[in-house]
Short mmCIF file of C-alpha atoms in Angstrom, two decimals:
data_model
loop_
_atom_site.label_atom_id
_atom_site.label_comp_id
_atom_site.label_asym_id
_atom_site.label_seq_id
_atom_site.Cartn_x
_atom_site.Cartn_y
_atom_site.Cartn_z
CA UNK K 18 -39.02 11.90 -10.40
CA UNK K 19 -36.13 9.78 -11.65
CA UNK K 20 -35.71 12.09 -14.63
CA UNK K 21 -35.65 15.14 -12.34
CA UNK K 22 -33.06 13.56 -10.03
CA UNK K 23 -30.87 12.61 -13.01
CA UNK K 24 -30.97 16.19 -14.25
CA UNK K 25 -30.00 17.44 -10.78
CA UNK K 26 -27.13 14.95 -10.67
CA UNK K 27 -25.89 16.08 -14.07
CA UNK K 28 -25.47 19.53 -12.52
CA UNK K 29 -24.16 18.42 -9.11
CA UNK K 30 -21.63 16.00 -10.61
CA UNK K 31 -20.80 18.25 -13.56
CA UNK K 32 -17.52 19.94 -14.39
CA UNK K 33 -17.71 22.61 -11.61
CA UNK K 34 -17.99 19.97 -8.87
CA UNK K 35 -15.18 17.88 -10.32
CA UNK K 36 -13.01 21.00 -10.59
CA UNK K 37 -13.82 21.87 -6.97
CA UNK K 38 -12.80 18.38 -5.82
CA UNK K 39 -9.69 18.28 -7.97
CA UNK K 40 -8.79 21.85 -7.08
CA UNK K 41 -9.21 21.31 -3.33
CA UNK K 42 -6.91 18.29 -3.47
CA UNK K 43 -4.32 20.26 -5.44
CA UNK K 44 -4.55 23.28 -3.11
CA UNK K 45 -4.13 21.14 0.03
CA UNK K 46 -1.25 19.24 -1.59
CA UNK K 47 0.56 22.55 -2.18
CA UNK K 48 -0.22 23.89 1.32
CA UNK K 49 1.00 20.64 2.91
CA UNK K 50 4.12 20.56 0.67
CA UNK K 51 3.30 17.19 -0.87
CA UNK K 52 2.99 15.46 2.50
CA UNK K 53 1.20 12.46 0.96
CA UNK K 54 4.39 11.66 -0.96
CA UNK K 55 7.10 12.52 1.54
CA UNK K 56 5.39 10.87 4.53
CA UNK K 57 3.75 7.87 2.84
CA UNK K 58 6.06 5.20 4.25
CA UNK K 59 5.83 6.73 7.71
CA UNK K 60 2.02 6.73 7.38
CA UNK K 61 1.98 3.00 6.54
CA UNK K 62 4.26 2.35 9.50
CA UNK K 63 1.77 4.09 11.81
CA UNK K 64 -1.11 2.12 10.30
CA UNK K 65 0.33 -1.38 10.45
CA UNK K 66 2.70 -1.40 13.44
CA UNK K 67 1.99 -1.19 17.14
CA UNK K 68 2.65 2.12 18.83
CA UNK K 69 5.87 2.48 20.78
CA UNK K 70 5.33 1.19 24.33
CA UNK K 71 7.48 3.97 25.77
CA UNK K 72 5.02 6.62 24.62
CA UNK K 73 2.60 7.73 27.29
CA UNK K 74 -0.54 5.64 26.81
CA UNK K 75 -2.64 8.00 28.91
CA UNK K 76 -2.21 10.64 26.20
CA UNK K 77 -3.92 8.36 23.67
CA UNK K 78 -7.67 8.89 23.79
CA UNK K 79 -10.28 7.26 21.61
CA UNK K 80 -12.38 4.16 21.11
CA UNK K 81 -10.53 1.95 18.60
CA UNK K 82 -6.96 1.52 17.34
CA UNK K 83 -5.50 3.21 14.25
CA UNK K 84 -5.54 -0.14 12.44
CA UNK K 85 -9.20 -0.85 13.22
CA UNK K 86 -10.12 2.71 12.26
CA UNK K 87 -8.39 2.24 8.90
CA UNK K 88 -10.04 -1.17 8.36
CA UNK K 89 -13.48 0.25 9.19
CA UNK K 90 -12.96 3.10 6.74
CA UNK K 91 -11.65 0.68 4.09
CA UNK K 92 -14.60 -1.65 4.64
CA UNK K 93 -16.87 1.19 3.55
CA UNK K 94 -14.56 2.51 0.81
CA UNK K 95 -13.32 -0.68 -0.88
CA UNK K 96 -16.53 -1.59 -2.62
CA UNK K 97 -18.06 -2.50 -5.90
CA UNK K 98 -16.88 0.82 -7.33
CA UNK K 99 -13.42 -0.74 -7.43
CA UNK K 100 -14.78 -3.58 -9.58
CA UNK K 101 -17.62 -2.06 -11.59
CA UNK K 102 -16.54 1.59 -11.40
CA UNK K 103 -13.12 1.02 -12.95
CA UNK K 104 -14.64 -1.04 -15.76
CA UNK K 105 -17.11 1.75 -16.47
CA UNK K 106 -14.31 4.34 -16.46
CA UNK K 107 -12.38 2.30 -19.04
CA UNK K 108 -15.33 1.71 -21.35
CA UNK K 109 -16.25 5.41 -21.25
CA UNK K 110 -12.79 6.98 -21.18
CA UNK K 111 -10.39 4.35 -22.49
CA UNK K 112 -7.12 3.29 -20.77
CA UNK K 113 -6.16 6.94 -20.16
CA UNK K 114 -8.91 7.13 -17.52
CA UNK K 115 -6.68 5.06 -15.22
CA UNK K 116 -3.99 7.75 -15.30
CA UNK K 117 -6.47 10.44 -14.26
CA UNK K 118 -7.81 8.11 -11.60
CA UNK K 119 -4.27 7.96 -10.20
CA UNK K 120 -3.98 11.75 -10.24
CA UNK K 121 -7.24 12.29 -8.38
CA UNK K 122 -6.26 9.52 -5.94
CA UNK K 123 -2.86 11.04 -5.16
CA UNK K 124 -4.34 14.51 -4.70
CA UNK K 125 -7.22 12.97 -2.77
CA UNK K 126 -4.75 11.65 -0.20
CA UNK K 127 -4.17 15.25 0.91
CA UNK K 128 -7.93 15.78 1.10
CA UNK K 129 -8.47 12.59 3.13
CA UNK K 130 -5.57 13.55 5.42
CA UNK K 131 -7.14 16.94 6.05
CA UNK K 132 -10.59 15.48 6.74
CA UNK K 133 -9.25 13.05 9.33
CA UNK K 134 -7.06 15.69 11.01
CA UNK K 135 -9.99 18.07 11.48
CA UNK K 136 -12.22 15.21 12.64
CA UNK K 137 -9.72 14.41 15.39
CA UNK K 138 -9.17 18.02 16.40
CA UNK K 139 -12.84 18.94 16.71
CA UNK K 140 -14.31 15.63 17.91
CA UNK K 141 -16.55 15.49 20.98
CA UNK K 142 -17.56 12.87 23.52
CA UNK K 143 -21.17 11.73 23.43
CA UNK K 144 -23.40 10.61 26.31
CA UNK K 145 -22.06 7.05 26.08
CA UNK K 146 -18.49 8.23 26.52
CA UNK K 147 -17.64 7.49 22.88
CA UNK K 148 -16.10 9.99 20.51
CA UNK K 149 -17.98 11.54 17.62
CA UNK K 150 -16.33 13.45 14.82
CA UNK K 151 -16.83 14.44 11.23
CA UNK K 152 -17.52 17.42 8.99
CA UNK K 153 -20.53 18.41 11.13
CA UNK K 154 -18.26 19.07 14.09
CA UNK K 155 -15.42 20.79 12.31
CA UNK K 156 -17.90 23.00 10.47
CA UNK K 157 -19.70 24.03 13.67
CA UNK K 158 -16.75 24.08 16.09
CA UNK K 159 -14.05 25.11 13.63
CA UNK K 160 -15.72 27.68 11.42
CA UNK K 161 -18.35 28.85 13.89
CA UNK K 162 -21.95 28.49 15.08
CA UNK K 163 -23.25 30.69 12.28
CA UNK K 164 -22.29 27.88 9.89
CA UNK K 165 -24.33 25.26 11.75
CA UNK K 166 -26.82 25.12 8.88
CA UNK K 167 -23.99 23.77 6.70
CA UNK K 168 -23.20 21.13 9.32
CA UNK K 169 -26.87 20.11 9.50
CA UNK K 170 -27.03 19.87 5.70
CA UNK K 171 -24.03 17.53 5.65
CA UNK K 172 -25.46 15.32 8.41
CA UNK K 173 -28.91 15.15 6.80
CA UNK K 174 -27.63 14.08 3.41
CA UNK K 175 -25.06 11.77 5.00
CA UNK K 176 -27.77 9.88 6.92
CA UNK K 177 -29.79 9.43 3.71
CA UNK K 178 -26.77 8.51 1.59
CA UNK K 179 -25.93 5.75 4.07
CA UNK K 180 -29.35 4.19 3.49
CA UNK K 181 -28.90 4.39 -0.28
CA UNK K 182 -25.46 4.05 -1.83
CA UNK K 183 -23.96 2.66 1.38
CA UNK K 184 -26.66 0.09 1.99
CA UNK K 185 -29.57 -0.77 -0.32
CA UNK K 186 -27.63 -0.48 -3.59
CA UNK K 187 -24.98 -2.77 -2.09
CA UNK K 188 -27.51 -5.39 -0.99
CA UNK K 189 -29.10 -5.14 -4.44
CA UNK K 190 -25.74 -5.86 -6.10
CA UNK K 191 -25.12 -8.79 -3.75
CA UNK K 192 -28.62 -10.13 -4.47
CA UNK K 193 -28.02 -9.97 -8.23
CA UNK K 194 -24.74 -11.87 -7.88
CA UNK K 195 -26.31 -14.52 -5.63
CA UNK K 196 -29.12 -15.01 -8.14
CA UNK K 197 -26.93 -15.11 -11.25
CA UNK K 198 -24.03 -17.13 -9.84
CA UNK K 199 -25.72 -19.38 -7.28
CA UNK K 200 -29.44 -19.22 -8.22
CA UNK K 201 -30.44 -18.02 -4.74
CA UNK K 202 -33.69 -16.06 -4.43
CA UNK K 203 -33.38 -12.34 -3.64
CA UNK K 204 -35.80 -12.58 -0.70
CA UNK K 205 -33.57 -15.16 0.99
CA UNK K 206 -30.43 -13.12 0.31
CA UNK K 207 -32.11 -10.01 1.70
CA UNK K 208 -33.23 -11.79 4.86
CA UNK K 209 -29.75 -13.21 5.54
CA UNK K 210 -28.09 -9.85 4.91
CA UNK K 211 -30.57 -8.06 7.18
CA UNK K 212 -29.99 -10.54 10.03
CA UNK K 213 -26.18 -10.39 9.72
CA UNK K 214 -26.24 -6.60 9.49
CA UNK K 215 -28.41 -6.38 12.61
CA UNK K 216 -26.13 -8.70 14.60
CA UNK K 217 -23.12 -6.56 13.74
CA UNK K 218 -24.44 -3.00 14.03
CA UNK K 219 -26.18 -3.63 17.36
CA UNK K 220 -22.73 -4.47 18.72
CA UNK K 221 -21.66 -0.86 18.23
CA UNK K 222 -18.35 0.56 17.06
CA UNK K 223 -16.26 -2.14 18.74
CA UNK K 224 -18.01 -5.04 16.95
CA UNK K 225 -18.16 -3.16 13.64
CA UNK K 226 -14.43 -2.40 13.75
CA UNK K 227 -13.62 -5.99 14.71
CA UNK K 228 -15.65 -7.39 11.81
CA UNK K 229 -14.02 -4.88 9.45
CA UNK K 230 -10.57 -5.89 10.69
CA UNK K 231 -11.47 -9.50 9.81
CA UNK K 232 -13.24 -8.96 6.47
CA UNK K 233 -11.05 -6.37 4.77
CA UNK K 234 -7.79 -8.39 4.69
CA UNK K 235 -9.69 -11.48 3.45
CA UNK K 236 -11.45 -9.70 0.61
CA UNK K 237 -8.27 -7.81 -0.32
CA UNK K 238 -6.32 -11.09 -0.47
CA UNK K 239 -9.05 -12.76 -2.52
CA UNK K 240 -9.46 -10.04 -5.13
CA UNK K 241 -5.93 -8.61 -5.32
CA UNK K 242 -4.50 -12.15 -5.27
CA UNK K 243 -6.58 -13.14 -8.28
CA UNK K 244 -5.68 -9.95 -10.12
CA UNK K 245 -1.97 -10.36 -9.37
CA UNK K 246 -2.05 -13.94 -10.66
CA UNK K 247 -3.51 -12.74 -13.97
CA UNK K 248 -1.00 -9.89 -14.24
CA UNK K 249 1.99 -12.14 -13.49
CA UNK K 250 0.72 -14.85 -15.86
CA UNK K 251 0.56 -12.22 -18.62
CA UNK K 252 3.76 -10.42 -17.60
CA UNK K 253 4.71 -9.68 -21.21
CA UNK K 254 1.67 -7.39 -21.45
CA UNK K 255 2.53 -5.29 -18.36
CA UNK K 256 4.73 -2.73 -20.13
CA UNK K 257 2.34 -2.35 -23.11
CA UNK K 258 -0.56 -1.88 -20.68
CA UNK K 259 1.20 0.99 -18.90
CA UNK K 260 2.18 2.47 -22.26
CA UNK K 261 -1.50 2.51 -23.25
CA UNK K 262 -2.47 4.18 -19.95
CA UNK K 263 0.03 7.01 -20.44
CA UNK K 264 -0.51 7.33 -24.19
CA UNK K 265 -4.30 7.63 -24.03
CA UNK K 266 -4.20 9.94 -21.01
CA UNK K 267 -3.02 12.69 -23.37
CA UNK K 268 -4.16 11.57 -26.82
CA UNK K 269 -7.57 10.45 -28.10
CA UNK K 270 -8.48 6.81 -28.69
CA UNK K 271 -9.48 6.47 -32.33
CA UNK K 272 -12.58 4.54 -33.30
CA UNK K 273 -11.81 1.03 -34.51
CA UNK K 274 -13.25 -2.44 -34.34
CA UNK K 275 -16.63 -1.10 -33.27
CA UNK K 276 -15.13 1.03 -30.48
CA UNK K 277 -16.65 4.50 -30.55
CA UNK K 278 -13.41 6.33 -29.85
CA UNK K 279 -12.67 8.61 -26.90
CA UNK K 280 -11.45 12.19 -26.70
CA UNK K 281 -8.96 13.15 -24.00
CA UNK K 282 -11.55 15.17 -22.05
CA UNK K 283 -13.73 12.07 -21.68
CA UNK K 284 -10.74 10.13 -20.31
CA UNK K 285 -10.15 12.92 -17.78
CA UNK K 286 -13.81 13.17 -16.77
CA UNK K 287 -14.27 9.40 -16.44
CA UNK K 288 -11.05 8.93 -14.49
CA UNK K 289 -11.70 11.83 -12.10
CA UNK K 290 -15.37 11.02 -11.42
CA UNK K 291 -14.85 7.26 -10.97
CA UNK K 292 -11.72 7.87 -8.92
CA UNK K 293 -13.69 10.04 -6.51
CA UNK K 294 -16.44 7.44 -6.26
CA UNK K 295 -13.90 4.71 -5.52
CA UNK K 296 -11.89 6.47 -2.80
CA UNK K 297 -14.49 8.97 -1.42
CA UNK K 298 -11.82 11.63 -0.83
CA UNK K 299 -13.68 14.90 -0.47
CA UNK K 300 -17.01 13.41 0.57
CA UNK K 301 -16.09 13.65 4.25
CA UNK K 302 -17.02 10.04 5.00
CA UNK K 303 -13.62 9.02 6.38
CA UNK K 304 -13.81 11.87 8.90
CA UNK K 305 -16.93 10.27 10.39
CA UNK K 306 -14.94 7.27 11.63
CA UNK K 307 -11.54 8.94 12.08
CA UNK K 308 -12.82 10.74 15.17
CA UNK K 309 -13.05 7.40 17.00
CA UNK K 310 -9.36 6.60 16.64
CA UNK K 311 -7.26 6.08 19.75
CA UNK K 312 -4.24 8.34 19.37
CA UNK K 313 -2.41 11.15 21.12
CA UNK K 314 -2.13 13.52 18.15
CA UNK K 315 -4.57 14.31 15.30
CA UNK K 316 -1.84 14.10 12.65
CA UNK K 317 -1.16 10.44 13.44
CA UNK K 318 -4.68 9.34 12.53
CA UNK K 319 -4.73 11.72 9.58
CA UNK K 320 -1.64 10.02 8.15
CA UNK K 321 -3.20 6.60 8.69
CA UNK K 322 -6.43 7.72 7.02
CA UNK K 323 -4.68 8.90 3.85
CA UNK K 324 -3.16 5.42 3.33
CA UNK K 325 -6.70 4.21 2.70
CA UNK K 326 -6.95 6.35 -0.44
CA UNK K 327 -3.62 4.98 -1.64
CA UNK K 328 -4.75 1.38 -1.06
CA UNK K 329 -8.11 1.87 -2.76
CA UNK K 330 -7.04 3.87 -5.82
CA UNK K 331 -3.37 3.14 -6.46
CA UNK K 332 -3.55 -0.56 -5.55
CA UNK K 333 -7.06 -2.00 -5.94
CA UNK K 334 -8.30 0.16 -8.83
CA UNK K 335 -4.99 -0.24 -10.67
CA UNK K 336 -5.24 -4.03 -10.36
CA UNK K 337 -8.71 -3.99 -11.92
CA UNK K 338 -7.58 -1.63 -14.67
CA UNK K 339 -4.52 -3.68 -15.56
CA UNK K 340 -6.53 -6.91 -15.76
CA UNK K 341 -9.06 -5.28 -18.10
CA UNK K 342 -6.37 -3.75 -20.31
CA UNK K 343 -4.06 -6.78 -20.40
CA UNK K 344 -6.89 -9.17 -21.27
CA UNK K 345 -8.27 -6.75 -23.88
CA UNK K 346 -11.60 -6.38 -22.10
CA UNK K 347 -11.32 -2.60 -21.75
CA UNK K 348 -12.69 -2.42 -25.31
CA UNK K 349 -16.36 -3.49 -24.99
CA UNK K 350 -16.53 -4.17 -28.73
CA UNK K 351 -13.87 -6.86 -28.44
CA UNK K 352 -12.54 -5.71 -31.78
CA UNK K 353 -9.40 -4.60 -33.52
CA UNK K 354 -8.00 -2.31 -30.82
CA UNK K 355 -7.78 -4.96 -28.13
CA UNK K 356 -7.04 -7.82 -30.47
CA UNK K 357 -9.29 -10.03 -28.33
CA UNK K 358 -12.65 -11.36 -29.43
CA UNK K 359 -15.18 -11.68 -26.65
CA UNK K 360 -18.83 -11.11 -25.84
CA UNK K 361 -19.98 -7.58 -26.56
CA UNK K 362 -22.36 -5.35 -24.66
CA UNK K 363 -20.81 -5.94 -21.24
CA UNK K 364 -20.18 -3.17 -18.73
CA UNK K 365 -19.37 -2.61 -15.08
CA UNK K 366 -19.00 -5.66 -12.86
CA UNK K 367 -20.08 -8.02 -15.64
CA UNK K 368 -17.14 -6.86 -17.76
CA UNK K 369 -14.65 -7.33 -14.90
CA UNK K 370 -16.12 -10.79 -14.22
CA UNK K 371 -15.77 -11.70 -17.89
CA UNK K 372 -12.11 -10.56 -17.88
CA UNK K 373 -11.32 -12.67 -14.81
CA UNK K 374 -13.21 -15.61 -16.32
CA UNK K 375 -11.30 -15.28 -19.61
CA UNK K 376 -7.98 -15.41 -17.74
CA UNK K 377 -8.75 -17.92 -14.98
CA UNK K 378 -11.81 -19.82 -16.19
CA UNK K 379 -14.75 -20.41 -13.88
CA UNK K 380 -12.63 -19.78 -10.79
CA UNK K 381 -12.03 -16.22 -12.04
CA UNK K 382 -15.76 -15.54 -12.27
CA UNK K 383 -16.21 -16.89 -8.74
CA UNK K 384 -13.41 -14.65 -7.45
CA UNK K 385 -15.28 -11.62 -8.73
CA UNK K 386 -18.61 -12.97 -7.46
CA UNK K 387 -17.30 -13.53 -3.93
CA UNK K 388 -15.43 -10.22 -4.02
CA UNK K 389 -18.68 -8.41 -4.87
CA UNK K 390 -20.37 -10.17 -1.94
CA UNK K 391 -17.58 -9.39 0.53
CA UNK K 392 -17.07 -5.86 -0.75
CA UNK K 393 -20.79 -5.14 -0.72
CA UNK K 394 -21.42 -6.49 2.77
CA UNK K 395 -18.42 -4.74 4.27
CA UNK K 396 -19.64 -1.51 2.68
CA UNK K 397 -23.06 -1.98 4.30
CA UNK K 398 -21.45 -2.41 7.71
CA UNK K 399 -18.91 0.41 7.29
CA UNK K 400 -21.41 2.91 5.94
CA UNK K 401 -23.69 2.23 8.90
CA UNK K 402 -21.14 4.00 11.12
CA UNK K 403 -21.25 6.98 8.77
CA UNK K 404 -25.03 7.12 8.92
CA UNK K 405 -25.12 6.69 12.69
CA UNK K 406 -22.71 9.56 13.29
CA UNK K 407 -24.78 11.84 11.05
CA UNK K 408 -28.04 10.76 12.66
CA UNK K 409 -26.59 11.19 16.14
CA UNK K 410 -25.61 14.76 15.29
CA UNK K 411 -29.11 15.54 14.06
CA UNK K 412 -31.29 13.93 16.74
CA UNK K 413 -29.06 12.58 19.52
CA UNK K 414 -28.31 9.08 20.81
CA UNK K 415 -31.85 8.20 21.88
CA UNK K 416 -32.94 7.84 18.25
CA UNK K 417 -30.06 5.61 17.20
CA UNK K 418 -31.97 2.37 17.81
CA UNK K 419 -34.83 3.37 15.46
CA UNK K 420 -32.23 4.35 12.86
CA UNK K 421 -30.68 0.90 13.18
CA UNK K 422 -34.01 -0.75 12.41
CA UNK K 423 -34.50 1.58 9.44
CA UNK K 424 -31.01 0.65 8.23
CA UNK K 425 -31.69 -3.09 8.57
CA UNK K 426 -34.98 -2.70 6.69
CA UNK K 427 -33.19 -0.83 3.89
CA UNK K 428 -30.74 -3.75 3.64
CA UNK K 429 -33.60 -6.18 3.05
CA UNK K 430 -35.56 -3.92 0.71
CA UNK K 431 -32.50 -3.25 -1.40
CA UNK K 432 -32.12 -6.95 -2.14
CA UNK K 433 -35.64 -7.27 -3.57
CA UNK K 434 -36.27 -3.91 -5.27
CA UNK K 435 -35.31 -2.11 -8.46
CA UNK K 436 -33.12 0.74 -7.30
CA UNK K 437 -32.80 3.25 -10.13
CA UNK K 438 -34.54 5.88 -8.00
CA UNK K 439 -32.44 5.03 -4.92
CA UNK K 440 -29.22 5.23 -6.97
CA UNK K 441 -30.20 8.64 -8.30
CA UNK K 442 -31.10 9.99 -4.86
CA UNK K 443 -27.97 8.52 -3.28
CA UNK K 444 -25.77 10.15 -5.93
CA UNK K 445 -27.46 13.47 -5.20
CA UNK K 446 -26.99 13.01 -1.45
CA UNK K 447 -23.28 12.24 -1.98
CA UNK K 448 -22.77 15.45 -3.93
CA UNK K 449 -24.61 17.45 -1.29
CA UNK K 450 -22.35 15.92 1.39
CA UNK K 451 -19.28 16.82 -0.61
CA UNK K 452 -19.97 20.54 -1.03
CA UNK K 453 -20.19 21.47 2.71
CA UNK K 454 -17.15 19.34 3.45
CA UNK K 455 -14.97 20.95 0.79
CA UNK K 456 -16.03 24.43 1.89
CA UNK K 457 -14.95 23.55 5.44
CA UNK K 458 -11.57 22.16 4.30
CA UNK K 459 -10.79 25.30 2.34
CA UNK K 460 -11.84 27.62 5.17
CA UNK K 461 -9.86 25.64 7.76
CA UNK K 462 -6.70 25.01 5.74
CA UNK K 463 -4.62 27.18 8.11
CA UNK K 464 -5.59 24.92 11.02
CA UNK K 465 -4.58 21.86 8.99
CA UNK K 466 -1.19 23.36 8.14
CA UNK K 467 -0.60 24.56 11.73
CA UNK K 468 -1.39 21.13 13.27
CA UNK K 469 0.82 19.42 10.70
CA UNK K 470 3.77 21.71 11.38
CA UNK K 471 3.24 21.32 15.12
CA UNK K 472 3.49 17.55 14.82
CA UNK K 473 6.55 17.32 12.60
CA UNK K 474 8.43 20.26 14.12
CA UNK K 475 7.70 19.78 17.83
CA UNK K 476 5.83 16.60 18.72
CA UNK K 477 8.12 14.07 17.04
CA UNK K 478 11.30 15.71 18.34
CA UNK K 479 9.89 15.88 21.87
CA UNK K 480 8.85 12.20 21.88
CA UNK K 481 12.11 11.12 20.27
CA UNK K 482 13.95 12.87 23.10
CA UNK K 483 11.71 11.19 25.68
CA UNK K 484 12.33 7.72 24.19
CA UNK K 485 16.07 8.32 24.01
CA UNK K 486 16.13 9.43 27.63
CA UNK K 487 14.10 6.39 28.72
CA UNK K 488 16.43 4.01 26.91
#
């Protein structure tokens, strides 16, 4: 079964899918006139400052603030892919993979913006008076009832993906770190994770968003702080590192020192695929939480949502990449190319941990270990909201409690099981979430453009006039 799933994934995550993702981001960037570049500072202002008191608060409807919405989305998105995924991209594609990761991240900002905008526009209120949004709703309500089968497909695979890549594979990674770094048994780790997960998710969206708002800044400070220290301490290697990124983005890496060598196409493929896994732009996941945001215009939350892709790819992934390149650990052979001799045969999170340990000693390894724990647990909590929204769409609110118990059980089981099969199924489920979402974005692009123009041409001018009059 594992072999069959791997063959399916080779097709689903092959060149056509990557072209579809890349192409959708490029198309939306053109249609939105590069909005992710021209409005980036404004988007960060919306995300991290309080809304103007003079604006009519009764127009703002939703469950949680823009900031908490962003933190909840980041808690699910900033994960071990930013630690292990970047290392894998570098070992497979060389330093040039980072450049292509940037490209897919920048284009993905337009995709993430579009997902969040449609989620806000087509969201609905459930029986508890809370908002629900996501690709299921903008497929059914935006494209039409005849497309409901596509909405159901997204929700079905989203609910399963949450149990896998959003949950059990994360608890498995945490369990491995706890065993290797602190010699704590996987059964104990699994039990603690299951209890903590239960305490949080049974508190609903308010508790989940509050926990995310607490965890995300801490883990970002811990990991980015350590990476920045290494980069600053090796400041003379900053310019050469960027030179390598740009050089090998367009020219092959020759084999030397035991390194197998990398053609440009492999750098592109590794950068694009790992970039997508790290920021989730195109999967539709951010739309599942964006619909809960408290705001008076869909574009506001859409702008906030796209900052998450910038933070994840351009900031966090770049930090990891620079540390690996500057310390020489991007070359797993530790040979002539990097000029650094180190243990061979490392990959993923182990390679990143080794790079931090080489630069900072034992404290560096602990930074990565604790980052994996924080990142993994926050992903478990954040992805629960994704799974709940999908499950709610499929079966309604009355079955949410059973889903919570299933989710908690998956947290425990992930910590004590071998998960090759779960990984393979989760990767398949992610791809099958992506396809319906991208179809919807392409079919609804005119709505996205119209709402965007409405906001920047009419809404802002109207509210600016209102504020000026009030003052």
